[in-house]
CSV table of C-alpha atoms and ligand atoms in Angstrom, one decimal:
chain,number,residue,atom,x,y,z
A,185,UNK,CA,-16.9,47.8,-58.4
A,186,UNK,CA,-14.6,45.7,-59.4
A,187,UNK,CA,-10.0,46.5,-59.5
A,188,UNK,CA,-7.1,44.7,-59.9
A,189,UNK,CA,-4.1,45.2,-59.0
A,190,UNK,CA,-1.4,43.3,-61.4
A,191,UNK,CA,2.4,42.1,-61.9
A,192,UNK,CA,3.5,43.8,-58.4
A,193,UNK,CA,5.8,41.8,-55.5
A,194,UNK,CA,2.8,40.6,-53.3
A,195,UNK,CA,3.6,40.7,-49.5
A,196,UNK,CA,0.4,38.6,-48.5
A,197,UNK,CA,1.5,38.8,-44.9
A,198,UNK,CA,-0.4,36.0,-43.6
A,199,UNK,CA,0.7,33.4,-40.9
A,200,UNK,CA,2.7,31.7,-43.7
A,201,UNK,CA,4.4,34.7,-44.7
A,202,UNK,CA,4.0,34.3,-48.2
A,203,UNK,CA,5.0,36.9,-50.8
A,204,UNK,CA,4.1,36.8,-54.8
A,205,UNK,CA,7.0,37.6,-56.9
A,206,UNK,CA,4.5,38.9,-59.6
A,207,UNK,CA,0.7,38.4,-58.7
A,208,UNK,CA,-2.4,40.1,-58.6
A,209,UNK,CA,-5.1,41.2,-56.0
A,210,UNK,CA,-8.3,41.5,-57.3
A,211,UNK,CA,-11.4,43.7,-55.3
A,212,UNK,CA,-14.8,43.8,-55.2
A,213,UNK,CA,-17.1,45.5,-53.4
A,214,UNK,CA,-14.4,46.5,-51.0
A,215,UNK,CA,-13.1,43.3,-50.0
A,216,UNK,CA,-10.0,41.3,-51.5
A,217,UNK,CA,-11.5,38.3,-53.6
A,218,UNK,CA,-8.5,36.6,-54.5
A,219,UNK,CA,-4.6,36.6,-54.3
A,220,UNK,CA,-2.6,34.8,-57.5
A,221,UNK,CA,0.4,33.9,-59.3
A,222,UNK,CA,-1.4,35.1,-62.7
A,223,UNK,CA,-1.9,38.5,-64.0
A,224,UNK,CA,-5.4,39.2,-65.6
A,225,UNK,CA,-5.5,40.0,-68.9
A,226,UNK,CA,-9.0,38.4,-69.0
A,227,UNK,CA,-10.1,41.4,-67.0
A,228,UNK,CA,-11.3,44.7,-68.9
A,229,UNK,CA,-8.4,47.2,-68.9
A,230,UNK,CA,-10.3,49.9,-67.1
A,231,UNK,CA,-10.2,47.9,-63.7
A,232,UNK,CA,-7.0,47.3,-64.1
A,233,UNK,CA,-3.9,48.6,-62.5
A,234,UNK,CA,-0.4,48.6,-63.2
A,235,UNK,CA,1.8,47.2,-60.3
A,236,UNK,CA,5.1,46.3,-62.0
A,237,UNK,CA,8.0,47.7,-60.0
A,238,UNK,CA,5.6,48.0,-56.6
A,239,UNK,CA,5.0,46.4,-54.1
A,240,UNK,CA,1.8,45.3,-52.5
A,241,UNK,CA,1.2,44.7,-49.0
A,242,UNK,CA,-1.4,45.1,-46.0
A,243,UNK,CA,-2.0,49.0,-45.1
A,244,UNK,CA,-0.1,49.0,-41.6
A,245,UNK,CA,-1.7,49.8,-38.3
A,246,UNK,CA,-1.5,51.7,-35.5
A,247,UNK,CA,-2.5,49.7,-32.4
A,248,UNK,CA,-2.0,52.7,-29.8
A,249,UNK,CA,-2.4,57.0,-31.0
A,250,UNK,CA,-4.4,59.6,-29.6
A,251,UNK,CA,-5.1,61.8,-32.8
A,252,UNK,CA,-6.4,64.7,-30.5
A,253,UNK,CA,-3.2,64.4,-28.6
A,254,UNK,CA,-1.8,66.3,-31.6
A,255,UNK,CA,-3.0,69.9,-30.0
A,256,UNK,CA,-0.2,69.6,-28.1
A,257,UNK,CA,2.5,68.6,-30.7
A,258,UNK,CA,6.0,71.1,-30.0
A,259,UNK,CA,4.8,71.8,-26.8
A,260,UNK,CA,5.6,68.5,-25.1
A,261,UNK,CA,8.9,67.4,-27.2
A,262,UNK,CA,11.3,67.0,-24.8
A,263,UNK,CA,9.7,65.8,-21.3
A,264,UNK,CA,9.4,63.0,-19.0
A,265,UNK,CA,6.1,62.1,-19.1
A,266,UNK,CA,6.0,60.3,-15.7
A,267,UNK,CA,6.2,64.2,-14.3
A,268,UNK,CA,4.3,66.0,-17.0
A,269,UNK,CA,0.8,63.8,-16.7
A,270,UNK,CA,0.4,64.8,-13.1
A,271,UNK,CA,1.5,68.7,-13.0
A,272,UNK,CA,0.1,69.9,-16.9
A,273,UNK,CA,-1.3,67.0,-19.3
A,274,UNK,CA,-4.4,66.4,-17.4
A,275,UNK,CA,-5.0,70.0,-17.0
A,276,UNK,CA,-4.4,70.9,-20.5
A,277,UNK,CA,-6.8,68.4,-21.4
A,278,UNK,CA,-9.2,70.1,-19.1
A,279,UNK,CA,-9.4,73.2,-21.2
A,280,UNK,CA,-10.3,71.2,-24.7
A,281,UNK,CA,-13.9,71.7,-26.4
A,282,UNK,CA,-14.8,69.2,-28.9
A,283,UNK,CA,-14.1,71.5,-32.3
A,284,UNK,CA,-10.1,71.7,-31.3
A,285,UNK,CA,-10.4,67.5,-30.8
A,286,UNK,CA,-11.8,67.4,-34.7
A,287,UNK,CA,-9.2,69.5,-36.3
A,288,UNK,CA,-6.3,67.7,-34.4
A,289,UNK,CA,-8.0,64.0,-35.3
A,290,UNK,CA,-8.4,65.8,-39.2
A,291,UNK,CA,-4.9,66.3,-39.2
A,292,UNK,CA,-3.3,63.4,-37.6
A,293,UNK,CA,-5.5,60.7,-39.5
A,294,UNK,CA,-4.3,62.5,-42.8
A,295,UNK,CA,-1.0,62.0,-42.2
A,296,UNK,CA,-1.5,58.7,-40.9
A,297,UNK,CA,-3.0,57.8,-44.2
A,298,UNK,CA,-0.4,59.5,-45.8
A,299,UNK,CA,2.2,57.2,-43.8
A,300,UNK,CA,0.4,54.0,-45.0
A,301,UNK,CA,-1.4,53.4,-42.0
A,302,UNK,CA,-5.1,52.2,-42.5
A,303,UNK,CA,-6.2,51.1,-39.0
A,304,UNK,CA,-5.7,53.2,-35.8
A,305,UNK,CA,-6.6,52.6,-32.2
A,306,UNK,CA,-7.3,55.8,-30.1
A,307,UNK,CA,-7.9,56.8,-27.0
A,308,UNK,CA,-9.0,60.7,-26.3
A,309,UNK,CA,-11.4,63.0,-25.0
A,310,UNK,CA,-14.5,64.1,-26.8
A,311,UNK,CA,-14.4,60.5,-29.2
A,312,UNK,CA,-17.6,61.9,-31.0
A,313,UNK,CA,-14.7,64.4,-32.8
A,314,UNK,CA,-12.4,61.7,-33.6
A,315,UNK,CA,-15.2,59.7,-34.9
A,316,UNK,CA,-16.5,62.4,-37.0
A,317,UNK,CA,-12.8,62.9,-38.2
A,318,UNK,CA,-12.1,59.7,-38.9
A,319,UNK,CA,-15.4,59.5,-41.1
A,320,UNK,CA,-14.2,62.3,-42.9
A,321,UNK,CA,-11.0,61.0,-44.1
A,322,UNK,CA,-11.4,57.6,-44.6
A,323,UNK,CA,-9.4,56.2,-42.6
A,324,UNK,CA,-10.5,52.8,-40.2
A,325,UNK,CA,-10.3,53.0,-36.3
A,326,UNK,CA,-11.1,51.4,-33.2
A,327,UNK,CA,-12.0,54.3,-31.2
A,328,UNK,CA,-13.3,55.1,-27.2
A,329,UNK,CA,-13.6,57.8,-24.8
A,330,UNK,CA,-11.4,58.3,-22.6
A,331,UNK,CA,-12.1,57.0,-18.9
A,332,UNK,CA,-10.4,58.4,-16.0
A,333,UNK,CA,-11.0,57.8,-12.0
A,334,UNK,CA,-11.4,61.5,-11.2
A,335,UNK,CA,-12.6,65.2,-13.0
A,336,UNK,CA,-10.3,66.8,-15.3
A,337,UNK,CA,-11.8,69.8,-13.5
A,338,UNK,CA,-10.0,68.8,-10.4
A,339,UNK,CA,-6.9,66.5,-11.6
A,340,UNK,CA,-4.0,64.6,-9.5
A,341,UNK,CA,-1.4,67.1,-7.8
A,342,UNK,CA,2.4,65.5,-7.3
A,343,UNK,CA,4.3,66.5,-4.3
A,344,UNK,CA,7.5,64.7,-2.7
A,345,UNK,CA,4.7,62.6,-0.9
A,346,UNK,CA,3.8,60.9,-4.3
A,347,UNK,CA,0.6,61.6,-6.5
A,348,UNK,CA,-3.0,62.7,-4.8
A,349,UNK,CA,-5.0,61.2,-7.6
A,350,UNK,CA,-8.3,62.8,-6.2
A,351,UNK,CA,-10.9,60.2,-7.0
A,352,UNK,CA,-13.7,61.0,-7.6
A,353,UNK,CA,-17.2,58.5,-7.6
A,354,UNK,CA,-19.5,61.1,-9.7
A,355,UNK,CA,-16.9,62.0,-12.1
A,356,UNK,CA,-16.0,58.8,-12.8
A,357,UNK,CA,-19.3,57.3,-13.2
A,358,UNK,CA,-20.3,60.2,-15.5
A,359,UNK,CA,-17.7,59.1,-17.8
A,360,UNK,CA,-18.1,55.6,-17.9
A,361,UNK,CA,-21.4,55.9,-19.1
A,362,UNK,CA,-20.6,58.7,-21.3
A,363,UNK,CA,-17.9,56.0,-22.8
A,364,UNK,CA,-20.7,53.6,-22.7
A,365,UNK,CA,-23.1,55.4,-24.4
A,366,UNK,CA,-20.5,56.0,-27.1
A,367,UNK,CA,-19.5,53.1,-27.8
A,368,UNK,CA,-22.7,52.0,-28.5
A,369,UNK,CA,-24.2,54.6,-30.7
A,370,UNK,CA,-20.6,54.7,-32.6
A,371,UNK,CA,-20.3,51.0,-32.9
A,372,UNK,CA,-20.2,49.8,-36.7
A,373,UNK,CA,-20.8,53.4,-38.2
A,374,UNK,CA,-19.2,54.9,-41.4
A,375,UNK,CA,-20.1,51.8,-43.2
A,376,UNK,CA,-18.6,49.1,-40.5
A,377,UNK,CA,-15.0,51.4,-40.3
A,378,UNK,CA,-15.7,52.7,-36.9
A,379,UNK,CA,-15.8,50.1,-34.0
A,380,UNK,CA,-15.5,51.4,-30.5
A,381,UNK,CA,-13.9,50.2,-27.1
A,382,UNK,CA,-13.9,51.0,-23.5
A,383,UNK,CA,-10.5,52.9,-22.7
A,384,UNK,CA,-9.8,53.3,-19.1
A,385,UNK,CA,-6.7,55.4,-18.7
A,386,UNK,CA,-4.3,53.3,-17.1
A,387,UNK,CA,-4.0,51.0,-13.5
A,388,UNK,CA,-2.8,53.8,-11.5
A,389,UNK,CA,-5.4,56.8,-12.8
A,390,UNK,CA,-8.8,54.8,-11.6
A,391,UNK,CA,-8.8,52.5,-8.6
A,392,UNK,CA,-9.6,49.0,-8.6
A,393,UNK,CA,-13.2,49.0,-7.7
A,394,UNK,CA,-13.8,51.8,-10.6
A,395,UNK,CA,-11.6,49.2,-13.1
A,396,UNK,CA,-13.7,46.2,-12.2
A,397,UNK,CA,-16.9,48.3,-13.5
A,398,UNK,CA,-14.9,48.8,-16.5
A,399,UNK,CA,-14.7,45.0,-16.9
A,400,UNK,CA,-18.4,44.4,-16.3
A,401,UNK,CA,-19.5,47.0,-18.8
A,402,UNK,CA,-17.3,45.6,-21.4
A,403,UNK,CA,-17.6,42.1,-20.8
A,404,UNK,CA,-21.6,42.9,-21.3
A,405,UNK,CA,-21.1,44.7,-24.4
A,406,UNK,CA,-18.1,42.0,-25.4
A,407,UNK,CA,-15.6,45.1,-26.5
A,408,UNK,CA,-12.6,45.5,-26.8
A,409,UNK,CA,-10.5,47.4,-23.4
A,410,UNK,CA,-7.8,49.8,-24.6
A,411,UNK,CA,-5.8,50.9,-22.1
A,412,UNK,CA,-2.4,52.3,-21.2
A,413,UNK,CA,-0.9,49.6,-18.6
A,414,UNK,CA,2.9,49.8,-16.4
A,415,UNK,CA,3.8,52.7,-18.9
A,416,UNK,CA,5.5,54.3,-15.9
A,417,UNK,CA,7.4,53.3,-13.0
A,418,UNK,CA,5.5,55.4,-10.7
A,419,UNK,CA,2.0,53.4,-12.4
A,420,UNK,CA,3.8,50.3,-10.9
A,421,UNK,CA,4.8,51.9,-7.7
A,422,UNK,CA,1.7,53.3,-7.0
A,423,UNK,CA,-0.3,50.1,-7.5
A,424,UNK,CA,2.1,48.4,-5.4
A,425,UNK,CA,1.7,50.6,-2.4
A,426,UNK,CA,-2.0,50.4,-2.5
A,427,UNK,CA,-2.6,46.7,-3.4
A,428,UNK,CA,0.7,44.6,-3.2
A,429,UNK,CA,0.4,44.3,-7.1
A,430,UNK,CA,2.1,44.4,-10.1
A,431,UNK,CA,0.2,46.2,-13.1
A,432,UNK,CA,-0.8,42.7,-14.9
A,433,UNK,CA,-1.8,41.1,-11.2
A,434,UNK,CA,-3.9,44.3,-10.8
A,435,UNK,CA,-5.7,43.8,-14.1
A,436,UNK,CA,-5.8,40.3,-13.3
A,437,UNK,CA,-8.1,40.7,-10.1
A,438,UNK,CA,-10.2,43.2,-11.3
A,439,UNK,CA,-11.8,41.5,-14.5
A,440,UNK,CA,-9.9,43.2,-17.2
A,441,UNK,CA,-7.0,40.7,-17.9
A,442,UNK,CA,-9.0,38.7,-20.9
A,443,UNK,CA,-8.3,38.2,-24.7
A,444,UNK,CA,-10.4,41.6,-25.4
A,445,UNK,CA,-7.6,43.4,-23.7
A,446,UNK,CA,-5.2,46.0,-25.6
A,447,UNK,CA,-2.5,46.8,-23.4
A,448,UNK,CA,-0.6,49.8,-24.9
A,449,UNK,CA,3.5,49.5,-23.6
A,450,UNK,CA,3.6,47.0,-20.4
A,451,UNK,CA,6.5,48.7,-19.7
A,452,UNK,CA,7.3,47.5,-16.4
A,453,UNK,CA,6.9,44.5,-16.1
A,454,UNK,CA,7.6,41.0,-14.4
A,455,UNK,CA,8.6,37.9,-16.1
A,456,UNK,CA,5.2,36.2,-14.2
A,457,UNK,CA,3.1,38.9,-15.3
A,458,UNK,CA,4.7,38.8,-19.2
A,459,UNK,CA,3.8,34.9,-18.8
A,460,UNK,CA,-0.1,35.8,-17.6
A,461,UNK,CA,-0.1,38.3,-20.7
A,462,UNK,CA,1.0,35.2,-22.9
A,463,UNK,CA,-1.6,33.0,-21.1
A,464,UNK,CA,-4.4,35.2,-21.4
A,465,UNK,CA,-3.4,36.0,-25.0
A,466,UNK,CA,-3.7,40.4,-24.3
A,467,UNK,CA,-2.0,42.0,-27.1
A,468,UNK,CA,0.3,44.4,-26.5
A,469,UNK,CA,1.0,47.6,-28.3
A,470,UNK,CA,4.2,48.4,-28.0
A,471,UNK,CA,5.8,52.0,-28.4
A,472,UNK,CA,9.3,51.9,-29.2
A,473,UNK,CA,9.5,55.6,-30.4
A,474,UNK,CA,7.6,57.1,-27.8
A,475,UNK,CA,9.0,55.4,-25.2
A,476,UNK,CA,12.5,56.0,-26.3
A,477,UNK,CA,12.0,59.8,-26.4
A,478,UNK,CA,10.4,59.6,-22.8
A,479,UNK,CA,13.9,58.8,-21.2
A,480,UNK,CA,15.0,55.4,-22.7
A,481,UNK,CA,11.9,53.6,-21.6
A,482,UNK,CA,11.9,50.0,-23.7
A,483,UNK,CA,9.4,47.4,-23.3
A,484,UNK,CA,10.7,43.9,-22.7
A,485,UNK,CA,10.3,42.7,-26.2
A,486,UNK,CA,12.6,39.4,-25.7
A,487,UNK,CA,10.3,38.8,-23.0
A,488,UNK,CA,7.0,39.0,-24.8
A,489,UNK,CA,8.5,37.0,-27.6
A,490,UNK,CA,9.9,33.6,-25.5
A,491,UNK,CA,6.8,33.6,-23.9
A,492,UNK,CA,4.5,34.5,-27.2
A,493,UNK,CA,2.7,37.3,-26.5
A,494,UNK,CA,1.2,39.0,-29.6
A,495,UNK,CA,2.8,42.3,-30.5
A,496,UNK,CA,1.6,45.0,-32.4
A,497,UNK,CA,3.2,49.1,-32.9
A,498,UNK,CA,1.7,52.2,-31.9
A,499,UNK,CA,2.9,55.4,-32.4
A,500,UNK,CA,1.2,57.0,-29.0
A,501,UNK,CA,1.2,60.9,-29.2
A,502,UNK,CA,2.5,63.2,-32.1
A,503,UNK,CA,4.3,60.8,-34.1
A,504,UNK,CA,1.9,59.5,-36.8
A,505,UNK,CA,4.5,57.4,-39.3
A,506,UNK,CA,4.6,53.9,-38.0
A,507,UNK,CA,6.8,52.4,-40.3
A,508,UNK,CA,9.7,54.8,-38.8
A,509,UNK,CA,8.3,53.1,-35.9
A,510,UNK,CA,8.8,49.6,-37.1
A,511,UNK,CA,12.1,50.8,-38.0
A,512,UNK,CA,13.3,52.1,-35.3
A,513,UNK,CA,11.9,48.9,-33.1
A,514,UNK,CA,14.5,46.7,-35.2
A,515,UNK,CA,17.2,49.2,-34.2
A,516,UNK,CA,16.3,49.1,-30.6
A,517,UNK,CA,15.9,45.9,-30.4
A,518,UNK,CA,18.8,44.5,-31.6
A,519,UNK,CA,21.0,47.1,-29.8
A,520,UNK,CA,19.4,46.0,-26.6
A,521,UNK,CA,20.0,42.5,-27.5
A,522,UNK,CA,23.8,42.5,-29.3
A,523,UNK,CA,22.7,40.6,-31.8
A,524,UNK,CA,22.0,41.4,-35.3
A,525,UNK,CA,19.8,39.1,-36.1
A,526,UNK,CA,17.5,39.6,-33.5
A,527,UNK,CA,13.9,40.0,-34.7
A,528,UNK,CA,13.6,39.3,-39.3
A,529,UNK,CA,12.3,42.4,-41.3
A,530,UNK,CA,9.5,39.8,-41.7
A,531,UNK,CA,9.2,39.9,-37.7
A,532,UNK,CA,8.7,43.3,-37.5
A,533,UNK,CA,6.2,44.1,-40.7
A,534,UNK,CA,3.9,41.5,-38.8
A,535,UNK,CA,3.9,43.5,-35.8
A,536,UNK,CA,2.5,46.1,-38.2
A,537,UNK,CA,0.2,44.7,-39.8
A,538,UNK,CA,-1.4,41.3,-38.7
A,539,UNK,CA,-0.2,41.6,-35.3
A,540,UNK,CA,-1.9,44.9,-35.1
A,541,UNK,CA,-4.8,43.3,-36.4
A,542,UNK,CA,-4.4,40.2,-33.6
A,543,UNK,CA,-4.1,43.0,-31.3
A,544,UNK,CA,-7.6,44.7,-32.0
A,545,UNK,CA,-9.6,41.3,-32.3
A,546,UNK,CA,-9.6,42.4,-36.5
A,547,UNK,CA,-7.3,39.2,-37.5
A,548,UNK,CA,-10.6,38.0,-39.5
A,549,UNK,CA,-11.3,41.2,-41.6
A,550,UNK,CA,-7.8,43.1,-42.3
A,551,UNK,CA,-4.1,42.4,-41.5
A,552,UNK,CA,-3.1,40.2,-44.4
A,553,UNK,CA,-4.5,40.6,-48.1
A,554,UNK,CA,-6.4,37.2,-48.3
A,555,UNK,CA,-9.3,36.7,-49.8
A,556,UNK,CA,-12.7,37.6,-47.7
A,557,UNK,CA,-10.4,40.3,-46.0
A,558,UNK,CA,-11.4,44.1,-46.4
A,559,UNK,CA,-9.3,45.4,-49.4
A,560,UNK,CA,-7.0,47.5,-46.8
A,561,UNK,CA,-3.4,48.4,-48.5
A,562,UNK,CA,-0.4,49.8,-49.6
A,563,UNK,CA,0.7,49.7,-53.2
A,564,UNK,CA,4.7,50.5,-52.6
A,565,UNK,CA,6.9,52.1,-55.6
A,566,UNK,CA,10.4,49.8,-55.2
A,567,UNK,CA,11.8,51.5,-58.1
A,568,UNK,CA,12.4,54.6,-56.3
A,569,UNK,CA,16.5,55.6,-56.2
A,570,UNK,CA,16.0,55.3,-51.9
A,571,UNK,CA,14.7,51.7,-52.5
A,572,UNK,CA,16.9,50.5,-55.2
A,573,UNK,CA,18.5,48.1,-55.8
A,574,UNK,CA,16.5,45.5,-53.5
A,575,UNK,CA,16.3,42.0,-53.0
A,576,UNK,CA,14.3,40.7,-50.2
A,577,UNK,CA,11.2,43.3,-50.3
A,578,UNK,CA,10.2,43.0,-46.8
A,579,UNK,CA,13.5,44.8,-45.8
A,580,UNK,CA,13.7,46.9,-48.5
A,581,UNK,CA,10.1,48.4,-47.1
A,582,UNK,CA,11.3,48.0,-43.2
A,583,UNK,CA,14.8,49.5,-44.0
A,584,UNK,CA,14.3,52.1,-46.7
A,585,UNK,CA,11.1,53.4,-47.7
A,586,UNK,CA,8.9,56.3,-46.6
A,587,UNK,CA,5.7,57.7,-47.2
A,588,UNK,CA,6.9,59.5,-50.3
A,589,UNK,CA,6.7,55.4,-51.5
A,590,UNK,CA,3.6,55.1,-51.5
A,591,UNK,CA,2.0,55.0,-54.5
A,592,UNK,CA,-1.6,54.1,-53.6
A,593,UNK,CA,-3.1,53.8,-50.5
A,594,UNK,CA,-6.6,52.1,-49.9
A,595,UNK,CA,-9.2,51.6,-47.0
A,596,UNK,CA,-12.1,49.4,-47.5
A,597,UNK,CA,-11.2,49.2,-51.3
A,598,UNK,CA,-11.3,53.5,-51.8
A,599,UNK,CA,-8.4,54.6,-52.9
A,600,UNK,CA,-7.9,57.6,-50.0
A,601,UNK,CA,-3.9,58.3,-51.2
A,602,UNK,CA,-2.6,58.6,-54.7
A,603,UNK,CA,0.7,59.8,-55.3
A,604,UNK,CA,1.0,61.3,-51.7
A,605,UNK,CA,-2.7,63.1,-52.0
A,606,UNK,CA,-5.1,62.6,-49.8
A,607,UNK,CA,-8.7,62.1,-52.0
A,608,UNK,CA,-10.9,61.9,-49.5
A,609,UNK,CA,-10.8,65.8,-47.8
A,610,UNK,CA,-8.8,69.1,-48.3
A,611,UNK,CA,-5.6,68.3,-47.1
A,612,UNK,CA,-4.7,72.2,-47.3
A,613,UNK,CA,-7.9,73.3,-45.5
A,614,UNK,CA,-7.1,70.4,-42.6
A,615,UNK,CA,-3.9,72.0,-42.4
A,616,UNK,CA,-5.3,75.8,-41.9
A,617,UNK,CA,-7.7,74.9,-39.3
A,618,UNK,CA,-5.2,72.7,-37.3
A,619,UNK,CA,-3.1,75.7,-37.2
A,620,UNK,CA,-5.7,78.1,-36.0
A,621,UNK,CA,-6.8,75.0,-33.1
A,622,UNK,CA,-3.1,75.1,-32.3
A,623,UNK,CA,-3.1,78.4,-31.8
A,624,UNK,CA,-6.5,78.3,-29.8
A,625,UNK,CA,-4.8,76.0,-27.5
A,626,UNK,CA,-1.8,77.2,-26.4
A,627,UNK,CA,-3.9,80.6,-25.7
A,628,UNK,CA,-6.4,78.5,-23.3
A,629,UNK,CA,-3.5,76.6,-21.7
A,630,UNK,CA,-1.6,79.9,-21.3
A,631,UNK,CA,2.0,78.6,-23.4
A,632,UNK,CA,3.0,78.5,-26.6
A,633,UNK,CA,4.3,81.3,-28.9
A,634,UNK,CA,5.3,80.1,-32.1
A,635,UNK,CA,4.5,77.0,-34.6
B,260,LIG,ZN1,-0.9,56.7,-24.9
């Protein structure tokens, strides 16, 4: 099946950072077989669609969420997360059955979808929900079970001594294979959307021996590792006291530190260590929103970029609209750095789109709408009164638009958005069952009392 899409402001969003004034992208089959200058009258009128007044541009991706994580939305809002993992998250996540995971992954990859974003990464427990999810809706994802260094049964306890992780052999070689086993049974399913990758938690949660098993099992599968890495100070305290080293060094001597490597925020980190990143090109999700809300955290961004590590956005938990995200990571940035012209709109859409790709080894197939690429994109409505009037389009999509925008949305050449509805499921039946798993979960975990 063949469609085109005609006369629209083309954000290509290659490495050259070329934009059409007025062009057309024409699909077939589900990939993109060629970007031009010319609109198509040639073509029979049927395949052919308007795109005067839009914009068209990569569908954006989110390079670090935990869709599941969504359970536990409201309850978690306004909490310093370096305290919260240790005395409730883990334990919460205990009391989860795979049913509540699927109706939190339904409703977080519908409104990611609905925020433009084609391509997630995540990171949860009971994966075989997500991935049944994310088949569902339509969405693309890079998705693995969770891997931890001891039992959710029987998780860390903080005291003024400092964190007893209580590691745990059995447990965690139970859920290595388990990840294992998913990731390769889930590998290329729902038509080549779903790939898979090992996802230890982070350096501090499994100890180094456990980590370099991690490595050997994914450098014998050659997947991707998704991980969280020096998200916390206490993550970089606590490898420090047991092994002299920083989060990157500790990656570094275990196996994990290669070019397969997703490092979601890198938080705290050295100049040396954002130089071995660079070196061993790891690419790095960063969080600005989530790691604003958890106290101010901010990633060394001028860092990563003098020494050119790749960036791409996640959201992390809750948040599902990465191009607030993007936003917000200009704002931040520049803030942090006086300087207004710190980091282009043109910067910052990358990050989102082709640096997400860079970031999850998917450069080759989405990221940028050039031909052979999978037909994953946005088509953007820049006549709206919150867009107009406009005159570089990259800004006028970083600064001003939001998912109410978006006039098409397309994965894999489907058109899974129109007009702000989801085709693919029953948005309103998603939304009843998340409600009744949210209210199934604050009664297991015992809090709660209102949505
Ligand atoms: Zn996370």
């Amino acid at each position: 099946m063949r469609i085109v899409l005609e006369g629209g402001t083309v954000l290509i969003c290659d490495a050259e950072r070329r934009a059409l004034s007025e062009g057309s992208v024409v699909i077939e089959d589900g990939r993109i077989v060629s970007v031009g200058e010319a609109l198509r009258p040639d073509l029979p009128s049927e395949e052919r669609v308007d795109c005067r007044g839009c914009v068209v541009m990569p569908g954006l991706v989110n390079s670090h969420v935990h869709l599941g994580e969504h359970l536990f939305k409201g309850l978690l809002e306004d909490v310093d997360f370096e305290g919260v993992f240790y005395s409730t998250l883990f334990a919460w996540e205990g009391r989860l059955t795979p049913q509540l995971v699927r109706c939190a992954s339904l409703a977080a990859a519908v409104e990611s979808l609905r925020c433009g974003v084609t391509t997630i990464a995540d990171m949860y427990h009971h994966a075989d929900a997500t991935a049944e999810a994310v088949q569902a809706v339509g969405i693309r994802a890079v998705l693995g079970q969770k891997v931890l260094g001891f039992s959710l049964g029987r998780p860390p306890v903080a005291s003024a001594d400092g964190v007893d992780y209580r590691f745990d052999r059995g447990a965690f070689r139970d859920q290595l294979a388990a990840a294992c086993e998913f990731a390769d049974r889930v590998n290329g399913s729902a038509s080549g959307r779903i790939t898979t990758a090992l996802c230890p938690h982070a350096t501090n949660t499994l100890e180094p021996w456990m980590l370099e098993r991690v490595a050997e099992e994914a450098d014998r599968r050659s997947l991707r590792v998704h991980m969280h890495v020096a998200q916390m100070e206490s993550e970089r305290d606590d490898v420090a006291a047991h092994s002299g080293m920083g989060c990157i060094e500790i990656l570094d001597s275990t196996g994990l530190l290669t070019e397969r490597l997703l490092a979601a925020h890198a938080i705290f980190v050295s100049e040396s260590e954002v130089k071995q990143l660079s070196a061993r090109r790891v690419g790095v999700a960063h969080n600005p929103v989530a790691n604003a809300k958890d106290g101010g955290l901010v990633a060394p961004v001028h860092l990563f970029r003098a020494q050119g590590v790749d960036i791409a956005l996640g959201t992390d938990a809750f948040h599902m609209n990465l191009l607030e995200t993007a936003r917000f990571a200009v704002y931040l940035h520049r803030a942090r750095a006086g300087d207004a012209r710190f980091v282009s709109p043109e910067d910052v859409l990358e990050w989102a789109t082709l640096g997400g790709a860079r970031a999850l080894g998917m450069s080759d197939e989405i990221g940028s709408l050039e031909p052979g690429k999978r037909a994953d994109l946005l088509v953007v409505d820049l006549q709206a009164l919150n867009l107009v009037p406009w005159h570089n389009p990259a800004a006028a999509v970083l600064y001003h638009a939001d998912p109410r925008n978006l006039r098409l949305v397309m994965v894999d050449g489907r058109v899974v958005v129109e007009n702000g509805t989801v085709s693919t499921v029953d948005a309103e039946a998603v939304n009843r069952e998340f409600a009744s798993a949210s209210d199934e979960v604050q009664r297991r975990i015992g809090v709660g009392g209102g949505r």
